[in-house]
mmCIF file with all atom_site columns, C-alpha atoms in Angstrom:
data_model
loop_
_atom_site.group_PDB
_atom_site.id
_atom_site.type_symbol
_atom_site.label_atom_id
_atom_site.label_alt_id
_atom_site.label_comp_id
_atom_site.label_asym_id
_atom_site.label_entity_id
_atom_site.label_seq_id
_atom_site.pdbx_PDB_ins_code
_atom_site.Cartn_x
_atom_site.Cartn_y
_atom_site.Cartn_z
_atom_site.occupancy
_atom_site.B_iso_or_equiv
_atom_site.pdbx_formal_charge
_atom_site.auth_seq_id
_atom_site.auth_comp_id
_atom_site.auth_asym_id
_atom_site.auth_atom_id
_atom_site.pdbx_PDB_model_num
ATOM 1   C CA . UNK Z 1 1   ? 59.688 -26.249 -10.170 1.00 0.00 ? 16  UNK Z CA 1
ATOM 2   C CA . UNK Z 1 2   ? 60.547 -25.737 -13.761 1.00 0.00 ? 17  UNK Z CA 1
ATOM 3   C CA . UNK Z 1 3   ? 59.036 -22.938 -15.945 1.00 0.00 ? 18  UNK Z CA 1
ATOM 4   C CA . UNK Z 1 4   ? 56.703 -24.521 -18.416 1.00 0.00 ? 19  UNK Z CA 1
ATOM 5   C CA . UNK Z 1 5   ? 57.114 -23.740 -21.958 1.00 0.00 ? 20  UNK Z CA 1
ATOM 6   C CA . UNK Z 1 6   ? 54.584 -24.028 -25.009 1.00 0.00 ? 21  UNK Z CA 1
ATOM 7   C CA . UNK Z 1 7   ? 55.850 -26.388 -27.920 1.00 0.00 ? 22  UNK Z CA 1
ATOM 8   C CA . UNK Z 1 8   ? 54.797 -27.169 -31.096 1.00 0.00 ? 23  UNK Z CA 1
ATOM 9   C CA . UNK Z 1 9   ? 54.184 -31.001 -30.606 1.00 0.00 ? 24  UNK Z CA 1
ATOM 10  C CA . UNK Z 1 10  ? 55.362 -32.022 -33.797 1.00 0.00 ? 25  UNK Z CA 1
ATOM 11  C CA . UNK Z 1 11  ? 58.691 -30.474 -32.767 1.00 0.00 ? 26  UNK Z CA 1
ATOM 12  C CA . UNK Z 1 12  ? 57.854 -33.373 -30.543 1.00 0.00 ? 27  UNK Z CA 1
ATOM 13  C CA . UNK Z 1 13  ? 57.352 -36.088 -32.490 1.00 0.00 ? 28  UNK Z CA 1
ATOM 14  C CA . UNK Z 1 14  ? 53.595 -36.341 -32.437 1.00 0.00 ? 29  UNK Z CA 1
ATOM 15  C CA . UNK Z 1 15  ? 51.924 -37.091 -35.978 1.00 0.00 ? 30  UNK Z CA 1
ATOM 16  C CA . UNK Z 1 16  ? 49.525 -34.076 -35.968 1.00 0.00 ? 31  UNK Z CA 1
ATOM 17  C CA . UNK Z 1 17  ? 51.672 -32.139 -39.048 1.00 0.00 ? 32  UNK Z CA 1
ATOM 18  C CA . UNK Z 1 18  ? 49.612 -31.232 -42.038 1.00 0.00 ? 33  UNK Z CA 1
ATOM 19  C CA . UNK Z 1 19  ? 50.763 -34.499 -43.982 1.00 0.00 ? 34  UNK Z CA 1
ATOM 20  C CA . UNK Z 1 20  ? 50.056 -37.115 -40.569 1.00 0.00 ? 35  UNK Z CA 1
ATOM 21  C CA . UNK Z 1 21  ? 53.575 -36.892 -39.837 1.00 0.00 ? 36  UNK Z CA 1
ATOM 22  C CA . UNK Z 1 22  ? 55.732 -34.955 -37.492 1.00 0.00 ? 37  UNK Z CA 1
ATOM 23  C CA . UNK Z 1 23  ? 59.027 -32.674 -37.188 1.00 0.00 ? 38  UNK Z CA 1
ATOM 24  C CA . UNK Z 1 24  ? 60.613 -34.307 -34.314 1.00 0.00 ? 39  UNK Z CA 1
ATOM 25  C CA . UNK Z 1 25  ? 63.730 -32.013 -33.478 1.00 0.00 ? 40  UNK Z CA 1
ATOM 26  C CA . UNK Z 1 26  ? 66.013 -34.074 -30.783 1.00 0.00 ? 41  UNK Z CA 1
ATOM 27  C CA . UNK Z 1 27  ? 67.649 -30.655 -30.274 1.00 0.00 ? 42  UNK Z CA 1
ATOM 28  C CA . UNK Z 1 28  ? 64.274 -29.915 -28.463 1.00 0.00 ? 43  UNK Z CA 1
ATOM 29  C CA . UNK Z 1 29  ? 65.114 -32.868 -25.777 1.00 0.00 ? 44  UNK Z CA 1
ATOM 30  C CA . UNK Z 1 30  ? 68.065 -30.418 -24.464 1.00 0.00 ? 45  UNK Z CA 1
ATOM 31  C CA . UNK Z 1 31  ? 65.350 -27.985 -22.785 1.00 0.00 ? 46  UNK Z CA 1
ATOM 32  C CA . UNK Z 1 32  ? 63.738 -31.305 -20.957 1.00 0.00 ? 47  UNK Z CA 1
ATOM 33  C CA . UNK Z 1 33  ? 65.816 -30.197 -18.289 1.00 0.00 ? 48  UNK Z CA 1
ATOM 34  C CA . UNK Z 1 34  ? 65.212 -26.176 -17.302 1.00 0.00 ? 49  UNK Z CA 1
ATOM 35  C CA . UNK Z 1 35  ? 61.310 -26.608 -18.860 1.00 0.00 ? 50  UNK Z CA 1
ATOM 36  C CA . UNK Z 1 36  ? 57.962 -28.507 -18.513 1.00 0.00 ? 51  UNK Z CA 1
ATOM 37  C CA . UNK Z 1 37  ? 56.898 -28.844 -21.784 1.00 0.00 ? 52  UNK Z CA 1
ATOM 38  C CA . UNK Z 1 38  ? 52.996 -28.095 -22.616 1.00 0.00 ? 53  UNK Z CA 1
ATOM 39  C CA . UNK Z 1 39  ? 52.444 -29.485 -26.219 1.00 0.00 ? 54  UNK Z CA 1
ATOM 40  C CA . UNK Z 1 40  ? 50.198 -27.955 -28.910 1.00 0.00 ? 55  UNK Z CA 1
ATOM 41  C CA . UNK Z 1 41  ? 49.103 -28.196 -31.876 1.00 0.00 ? 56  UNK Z CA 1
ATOM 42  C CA . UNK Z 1 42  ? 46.985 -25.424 -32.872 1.00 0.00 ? 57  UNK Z CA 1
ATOM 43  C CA . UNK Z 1 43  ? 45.923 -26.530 -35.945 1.00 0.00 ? 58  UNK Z CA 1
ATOM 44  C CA . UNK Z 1 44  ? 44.306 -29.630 -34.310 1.00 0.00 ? 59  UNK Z CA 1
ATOM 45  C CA . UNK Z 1 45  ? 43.008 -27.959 -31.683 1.00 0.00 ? 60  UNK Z CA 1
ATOM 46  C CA . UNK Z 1 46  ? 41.001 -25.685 -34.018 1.00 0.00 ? 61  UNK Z CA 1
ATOM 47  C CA . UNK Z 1 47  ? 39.139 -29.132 -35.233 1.00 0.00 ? 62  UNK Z CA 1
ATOM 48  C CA . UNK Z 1 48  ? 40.963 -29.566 -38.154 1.00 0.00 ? 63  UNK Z CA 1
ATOM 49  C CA . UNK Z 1 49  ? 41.675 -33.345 -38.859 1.00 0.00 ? 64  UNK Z CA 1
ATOM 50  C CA . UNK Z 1 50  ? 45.197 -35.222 -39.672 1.00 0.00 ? 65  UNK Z CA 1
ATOM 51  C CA . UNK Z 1 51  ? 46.072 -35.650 -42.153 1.00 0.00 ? 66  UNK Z CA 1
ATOM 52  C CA . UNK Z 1 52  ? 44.409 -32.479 -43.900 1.00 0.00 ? 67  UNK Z CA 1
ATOM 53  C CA . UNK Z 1 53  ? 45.347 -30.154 -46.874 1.00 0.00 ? 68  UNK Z CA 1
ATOM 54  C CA . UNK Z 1 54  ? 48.517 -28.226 -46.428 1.00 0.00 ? 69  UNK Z CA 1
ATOM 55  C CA . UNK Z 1 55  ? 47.765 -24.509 -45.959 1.00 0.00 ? 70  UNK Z CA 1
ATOM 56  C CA . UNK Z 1 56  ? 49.107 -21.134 -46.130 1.00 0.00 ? 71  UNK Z CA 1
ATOM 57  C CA . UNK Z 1 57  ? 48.629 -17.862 -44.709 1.00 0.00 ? 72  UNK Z CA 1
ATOM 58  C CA . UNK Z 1 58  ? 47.339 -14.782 -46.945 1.00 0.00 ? 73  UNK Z CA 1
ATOM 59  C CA . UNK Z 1 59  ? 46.984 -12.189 -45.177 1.00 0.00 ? 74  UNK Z CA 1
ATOM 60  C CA . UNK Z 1 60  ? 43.946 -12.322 -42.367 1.00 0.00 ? 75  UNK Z CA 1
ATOM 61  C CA . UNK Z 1 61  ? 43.267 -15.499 -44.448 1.00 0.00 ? 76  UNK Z CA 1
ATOM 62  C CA . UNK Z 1 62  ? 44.350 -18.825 -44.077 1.00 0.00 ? 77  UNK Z CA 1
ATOM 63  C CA . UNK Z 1 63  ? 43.706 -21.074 -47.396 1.00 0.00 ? 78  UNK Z CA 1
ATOM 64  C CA . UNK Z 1 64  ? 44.241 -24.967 -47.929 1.00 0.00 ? 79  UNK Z CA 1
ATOM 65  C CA . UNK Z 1 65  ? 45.642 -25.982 -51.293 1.00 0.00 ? 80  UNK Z CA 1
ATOM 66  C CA . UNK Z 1 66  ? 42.137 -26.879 -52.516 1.00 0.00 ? 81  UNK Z CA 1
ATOM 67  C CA . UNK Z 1 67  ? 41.170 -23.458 -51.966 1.00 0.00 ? 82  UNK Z CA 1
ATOM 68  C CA . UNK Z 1 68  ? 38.922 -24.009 -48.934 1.00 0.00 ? 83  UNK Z CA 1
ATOM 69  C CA . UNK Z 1 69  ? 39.454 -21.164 -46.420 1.00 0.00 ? 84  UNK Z CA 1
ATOM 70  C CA . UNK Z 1 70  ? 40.358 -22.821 -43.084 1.00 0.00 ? 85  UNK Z CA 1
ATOM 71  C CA . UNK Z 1 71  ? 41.036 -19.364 -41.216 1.00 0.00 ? 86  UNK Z CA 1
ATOM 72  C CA . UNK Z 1 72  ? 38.175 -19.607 -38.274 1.00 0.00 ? 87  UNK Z CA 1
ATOM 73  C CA . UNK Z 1 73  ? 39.709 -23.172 -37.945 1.00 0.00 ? 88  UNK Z CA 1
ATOM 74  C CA . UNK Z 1 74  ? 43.074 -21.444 -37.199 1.00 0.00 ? 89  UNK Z CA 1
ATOM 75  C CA . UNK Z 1 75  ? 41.654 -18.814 -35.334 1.00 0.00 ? 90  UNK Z CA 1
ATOM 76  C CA . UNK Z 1 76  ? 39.809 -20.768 -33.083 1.00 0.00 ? 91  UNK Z CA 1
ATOM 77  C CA . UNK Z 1 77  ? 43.398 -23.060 -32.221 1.00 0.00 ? 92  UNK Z CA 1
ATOM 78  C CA . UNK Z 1 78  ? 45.400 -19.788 -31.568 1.00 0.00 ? 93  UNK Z CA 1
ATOM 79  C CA . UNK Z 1 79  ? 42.436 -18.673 -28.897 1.00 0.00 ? 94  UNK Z CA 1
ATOM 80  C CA . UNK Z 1 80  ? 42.552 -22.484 -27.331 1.00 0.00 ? 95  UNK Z CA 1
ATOM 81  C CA . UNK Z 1 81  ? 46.555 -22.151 -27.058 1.00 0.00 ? 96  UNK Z CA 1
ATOM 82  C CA . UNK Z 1 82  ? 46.464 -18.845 -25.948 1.00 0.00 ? 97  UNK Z CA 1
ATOM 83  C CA . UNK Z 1 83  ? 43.861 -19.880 -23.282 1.00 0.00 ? 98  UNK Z CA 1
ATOM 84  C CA . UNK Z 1 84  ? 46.451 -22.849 -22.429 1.00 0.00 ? 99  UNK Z CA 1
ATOM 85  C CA . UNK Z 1 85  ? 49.390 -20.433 -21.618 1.00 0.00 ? 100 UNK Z CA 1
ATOM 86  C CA . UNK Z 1 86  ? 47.441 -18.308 -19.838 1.00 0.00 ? 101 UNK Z CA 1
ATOM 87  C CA . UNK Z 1 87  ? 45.868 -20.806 -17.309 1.00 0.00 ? 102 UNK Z CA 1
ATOM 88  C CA . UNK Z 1 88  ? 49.187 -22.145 -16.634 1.00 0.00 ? 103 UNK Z CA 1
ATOM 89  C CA . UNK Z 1 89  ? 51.331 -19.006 -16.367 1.00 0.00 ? 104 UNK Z CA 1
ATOM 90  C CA . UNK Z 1 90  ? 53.566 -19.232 -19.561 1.00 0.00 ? 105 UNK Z CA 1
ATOM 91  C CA . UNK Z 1 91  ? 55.400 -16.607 -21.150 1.00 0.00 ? 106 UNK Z CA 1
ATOM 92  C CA . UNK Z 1 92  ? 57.488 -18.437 -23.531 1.00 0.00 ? 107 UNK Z CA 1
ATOM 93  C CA . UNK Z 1 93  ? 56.537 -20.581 -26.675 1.00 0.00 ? 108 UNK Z CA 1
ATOM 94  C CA . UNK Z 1 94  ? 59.180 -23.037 -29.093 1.00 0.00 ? 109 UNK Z CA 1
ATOM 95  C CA . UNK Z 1 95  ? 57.086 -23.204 -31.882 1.00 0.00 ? 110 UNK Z CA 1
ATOM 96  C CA . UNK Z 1 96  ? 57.741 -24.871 -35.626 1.00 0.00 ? 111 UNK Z CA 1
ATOM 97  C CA . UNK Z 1 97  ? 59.058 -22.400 -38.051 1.00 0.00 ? 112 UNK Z CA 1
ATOM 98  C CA . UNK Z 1 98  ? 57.211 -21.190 -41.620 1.00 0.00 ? 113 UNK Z CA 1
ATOM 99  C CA . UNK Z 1 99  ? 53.790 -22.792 -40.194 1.00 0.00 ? 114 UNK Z CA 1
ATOM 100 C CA . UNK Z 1 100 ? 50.393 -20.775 -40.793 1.00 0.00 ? 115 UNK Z CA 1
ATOM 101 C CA . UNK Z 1 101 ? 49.855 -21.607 -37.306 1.00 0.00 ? 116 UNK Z CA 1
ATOM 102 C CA . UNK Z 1 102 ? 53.452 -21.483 -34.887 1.00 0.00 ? 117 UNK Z CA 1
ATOM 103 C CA . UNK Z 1 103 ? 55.822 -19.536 -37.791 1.00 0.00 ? 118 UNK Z CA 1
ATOM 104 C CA . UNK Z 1 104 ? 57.478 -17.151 -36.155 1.00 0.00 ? 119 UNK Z CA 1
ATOM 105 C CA . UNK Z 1 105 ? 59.004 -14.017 -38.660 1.00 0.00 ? 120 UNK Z CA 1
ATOM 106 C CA . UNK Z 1 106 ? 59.079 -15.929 -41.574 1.00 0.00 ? 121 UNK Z CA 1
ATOM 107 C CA . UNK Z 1 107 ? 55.710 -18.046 -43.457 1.00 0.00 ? 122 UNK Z CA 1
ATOM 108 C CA . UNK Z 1 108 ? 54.892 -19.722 -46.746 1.00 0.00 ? 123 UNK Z CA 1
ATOM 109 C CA . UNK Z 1 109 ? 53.642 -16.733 -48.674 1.00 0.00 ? 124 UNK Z CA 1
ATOM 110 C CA . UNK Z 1 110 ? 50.507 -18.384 -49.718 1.00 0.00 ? 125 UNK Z CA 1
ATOM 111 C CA . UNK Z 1 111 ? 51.087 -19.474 -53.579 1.00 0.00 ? 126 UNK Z CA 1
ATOM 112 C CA . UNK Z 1 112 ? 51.929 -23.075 -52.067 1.00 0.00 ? 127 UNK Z CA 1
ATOM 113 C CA . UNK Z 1 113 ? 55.064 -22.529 -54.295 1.00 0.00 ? 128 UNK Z CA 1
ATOM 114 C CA . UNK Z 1 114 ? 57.887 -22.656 -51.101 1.00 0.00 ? 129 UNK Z CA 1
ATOM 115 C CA . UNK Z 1 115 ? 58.514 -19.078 -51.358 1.00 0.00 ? 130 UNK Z CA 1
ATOM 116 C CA . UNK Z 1 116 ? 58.907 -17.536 -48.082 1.00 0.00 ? 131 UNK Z CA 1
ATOM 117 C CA . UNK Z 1 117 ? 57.223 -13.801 -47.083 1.00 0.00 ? 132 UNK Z CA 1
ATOM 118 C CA . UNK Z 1 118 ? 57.733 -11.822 -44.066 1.00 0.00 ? 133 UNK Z CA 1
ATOM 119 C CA . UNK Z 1 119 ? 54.955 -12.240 -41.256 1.00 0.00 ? 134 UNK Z CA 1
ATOM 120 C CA . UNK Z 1 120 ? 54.010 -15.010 -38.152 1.00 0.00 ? 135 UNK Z CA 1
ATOM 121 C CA . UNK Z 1 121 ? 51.340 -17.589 -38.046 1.00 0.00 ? 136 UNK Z CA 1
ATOM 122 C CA . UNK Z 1 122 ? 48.261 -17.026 -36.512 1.00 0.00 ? 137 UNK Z CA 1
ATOM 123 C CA . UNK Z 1 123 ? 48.755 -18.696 -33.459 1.00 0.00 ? 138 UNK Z CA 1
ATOM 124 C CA . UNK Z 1 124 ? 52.294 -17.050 -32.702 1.00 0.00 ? 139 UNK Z CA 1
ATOM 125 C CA . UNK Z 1 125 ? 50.996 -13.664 -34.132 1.00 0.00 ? 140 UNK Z CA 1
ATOM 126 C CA . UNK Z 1 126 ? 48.316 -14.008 -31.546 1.00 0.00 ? 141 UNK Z CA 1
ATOM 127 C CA . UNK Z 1 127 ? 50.759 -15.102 -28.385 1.00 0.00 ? 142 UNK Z CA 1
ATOM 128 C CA . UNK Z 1 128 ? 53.260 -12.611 -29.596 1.00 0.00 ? 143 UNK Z CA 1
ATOM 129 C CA . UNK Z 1 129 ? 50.172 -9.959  -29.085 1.00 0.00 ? 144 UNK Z CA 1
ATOM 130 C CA . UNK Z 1 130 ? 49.475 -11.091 -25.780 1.00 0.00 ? 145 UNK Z CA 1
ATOM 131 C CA . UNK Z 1 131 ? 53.509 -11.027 -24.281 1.00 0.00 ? 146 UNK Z CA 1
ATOM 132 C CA . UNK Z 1 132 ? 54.197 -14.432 -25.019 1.00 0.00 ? 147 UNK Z CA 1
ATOM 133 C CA . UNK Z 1 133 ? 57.546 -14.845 -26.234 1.00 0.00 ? 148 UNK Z CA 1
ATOM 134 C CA . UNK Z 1 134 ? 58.133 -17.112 -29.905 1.00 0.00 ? 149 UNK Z CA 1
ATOM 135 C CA . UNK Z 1 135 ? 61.216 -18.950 -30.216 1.00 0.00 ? 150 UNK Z CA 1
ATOM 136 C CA . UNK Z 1 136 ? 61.274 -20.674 -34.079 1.00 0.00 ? 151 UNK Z CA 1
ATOM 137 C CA . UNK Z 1 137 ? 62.437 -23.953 -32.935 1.00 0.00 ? 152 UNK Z CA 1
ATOM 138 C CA . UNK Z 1 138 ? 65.669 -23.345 -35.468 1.00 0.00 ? 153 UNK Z CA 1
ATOM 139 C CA . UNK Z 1 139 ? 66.726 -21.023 -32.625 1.00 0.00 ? 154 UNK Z CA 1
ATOM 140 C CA . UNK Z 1 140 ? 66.978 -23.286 -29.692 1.00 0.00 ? 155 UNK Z CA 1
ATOM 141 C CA . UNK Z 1 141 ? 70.262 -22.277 -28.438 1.00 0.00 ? 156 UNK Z CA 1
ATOM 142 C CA . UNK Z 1 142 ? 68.663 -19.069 -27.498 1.00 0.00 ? 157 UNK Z CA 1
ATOM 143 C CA . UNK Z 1 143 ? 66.276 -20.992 -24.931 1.00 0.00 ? 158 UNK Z CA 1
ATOM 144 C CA . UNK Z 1 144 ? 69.489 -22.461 -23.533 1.00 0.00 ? 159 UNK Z CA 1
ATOM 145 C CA . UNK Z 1 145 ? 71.056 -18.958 -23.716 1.00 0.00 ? 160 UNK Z CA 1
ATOM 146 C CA . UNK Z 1 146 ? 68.199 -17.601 -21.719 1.00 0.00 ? 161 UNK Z CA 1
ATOM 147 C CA . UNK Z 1 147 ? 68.937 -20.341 -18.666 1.00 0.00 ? 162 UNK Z CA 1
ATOM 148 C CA . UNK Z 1 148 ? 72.882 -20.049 -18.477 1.00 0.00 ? 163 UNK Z CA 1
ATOM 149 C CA . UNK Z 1 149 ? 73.096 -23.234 -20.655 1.00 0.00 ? 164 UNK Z CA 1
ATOM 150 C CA . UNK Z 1 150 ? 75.579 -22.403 -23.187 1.00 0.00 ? 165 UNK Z CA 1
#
């Protein structure tokens, strides 16, 4: 039985990324074969519709470019994922880099002007809280590291 792992289903290739499209990453499809892959997409999950307003994390806050503040939204996602991994016994999580949601380290500092600030999204600050390991999904080798795959 393979050890299931959380990803970021845009990573994926689902179309639930702020803009209705996704961030399919074929490097992903080289874990297929040491994981069972749970996707999520927190941001959905918290009720928020795709396409919707990009957003950026502040903070506590979470604010969409037209200003609304869309943290409970985000909030309420990283509880449901966090819920996920813990009903089905997983530890680790590939997760889409600078997102308010699955960013990992490194986020969009808030000013929607692509500078990047020190810090996690909500979601991944939340499983990272709770023992849940975040791989950015630009660090996939490390996954493959992790099960004698490179």
């Amino acid at each position: 039985m393979k050890e299931k792992l959380l990803v970021s289903a845009c990573l994926l290739g689902e179309n639930c990324k702020y803009s209705g499209g996704n961030n399919y990453t074929p490097e992903v499809e080289a874990l297929r074969a040491q994981y069972e892959f749970v996707p999520v997409c927190p941001e959905q999950l918290g009720g928020l519709p795709t396409p919707r307003s990009p957003a950026e994390r502040t903070g506590a806050r979470v604010v969409n470019r037209d200003g609304a503040d869309v943290t409970e939204a985000f909030r309420l996602g990283a509880e449901k994922t966090l819920e996920t991994a813990r009903m089905l016994g997983i530890t680790k999580a590939l997760f889409q880099v600078r997102s308010p949601s699955c960013g990992s380290g490194t986020i969009y500092d808030g000013t929607f002007s692509g500078t990047l600030a020190s810090g996690s999204g909500v979601t991944a600050e939340l499983l990272e809280e709770n023992g849940i390991k975040i791989y950015p999904s630009n660090r996939i080798p490390l996954l493959l590291a992790e099960k004698g795959e490179l």
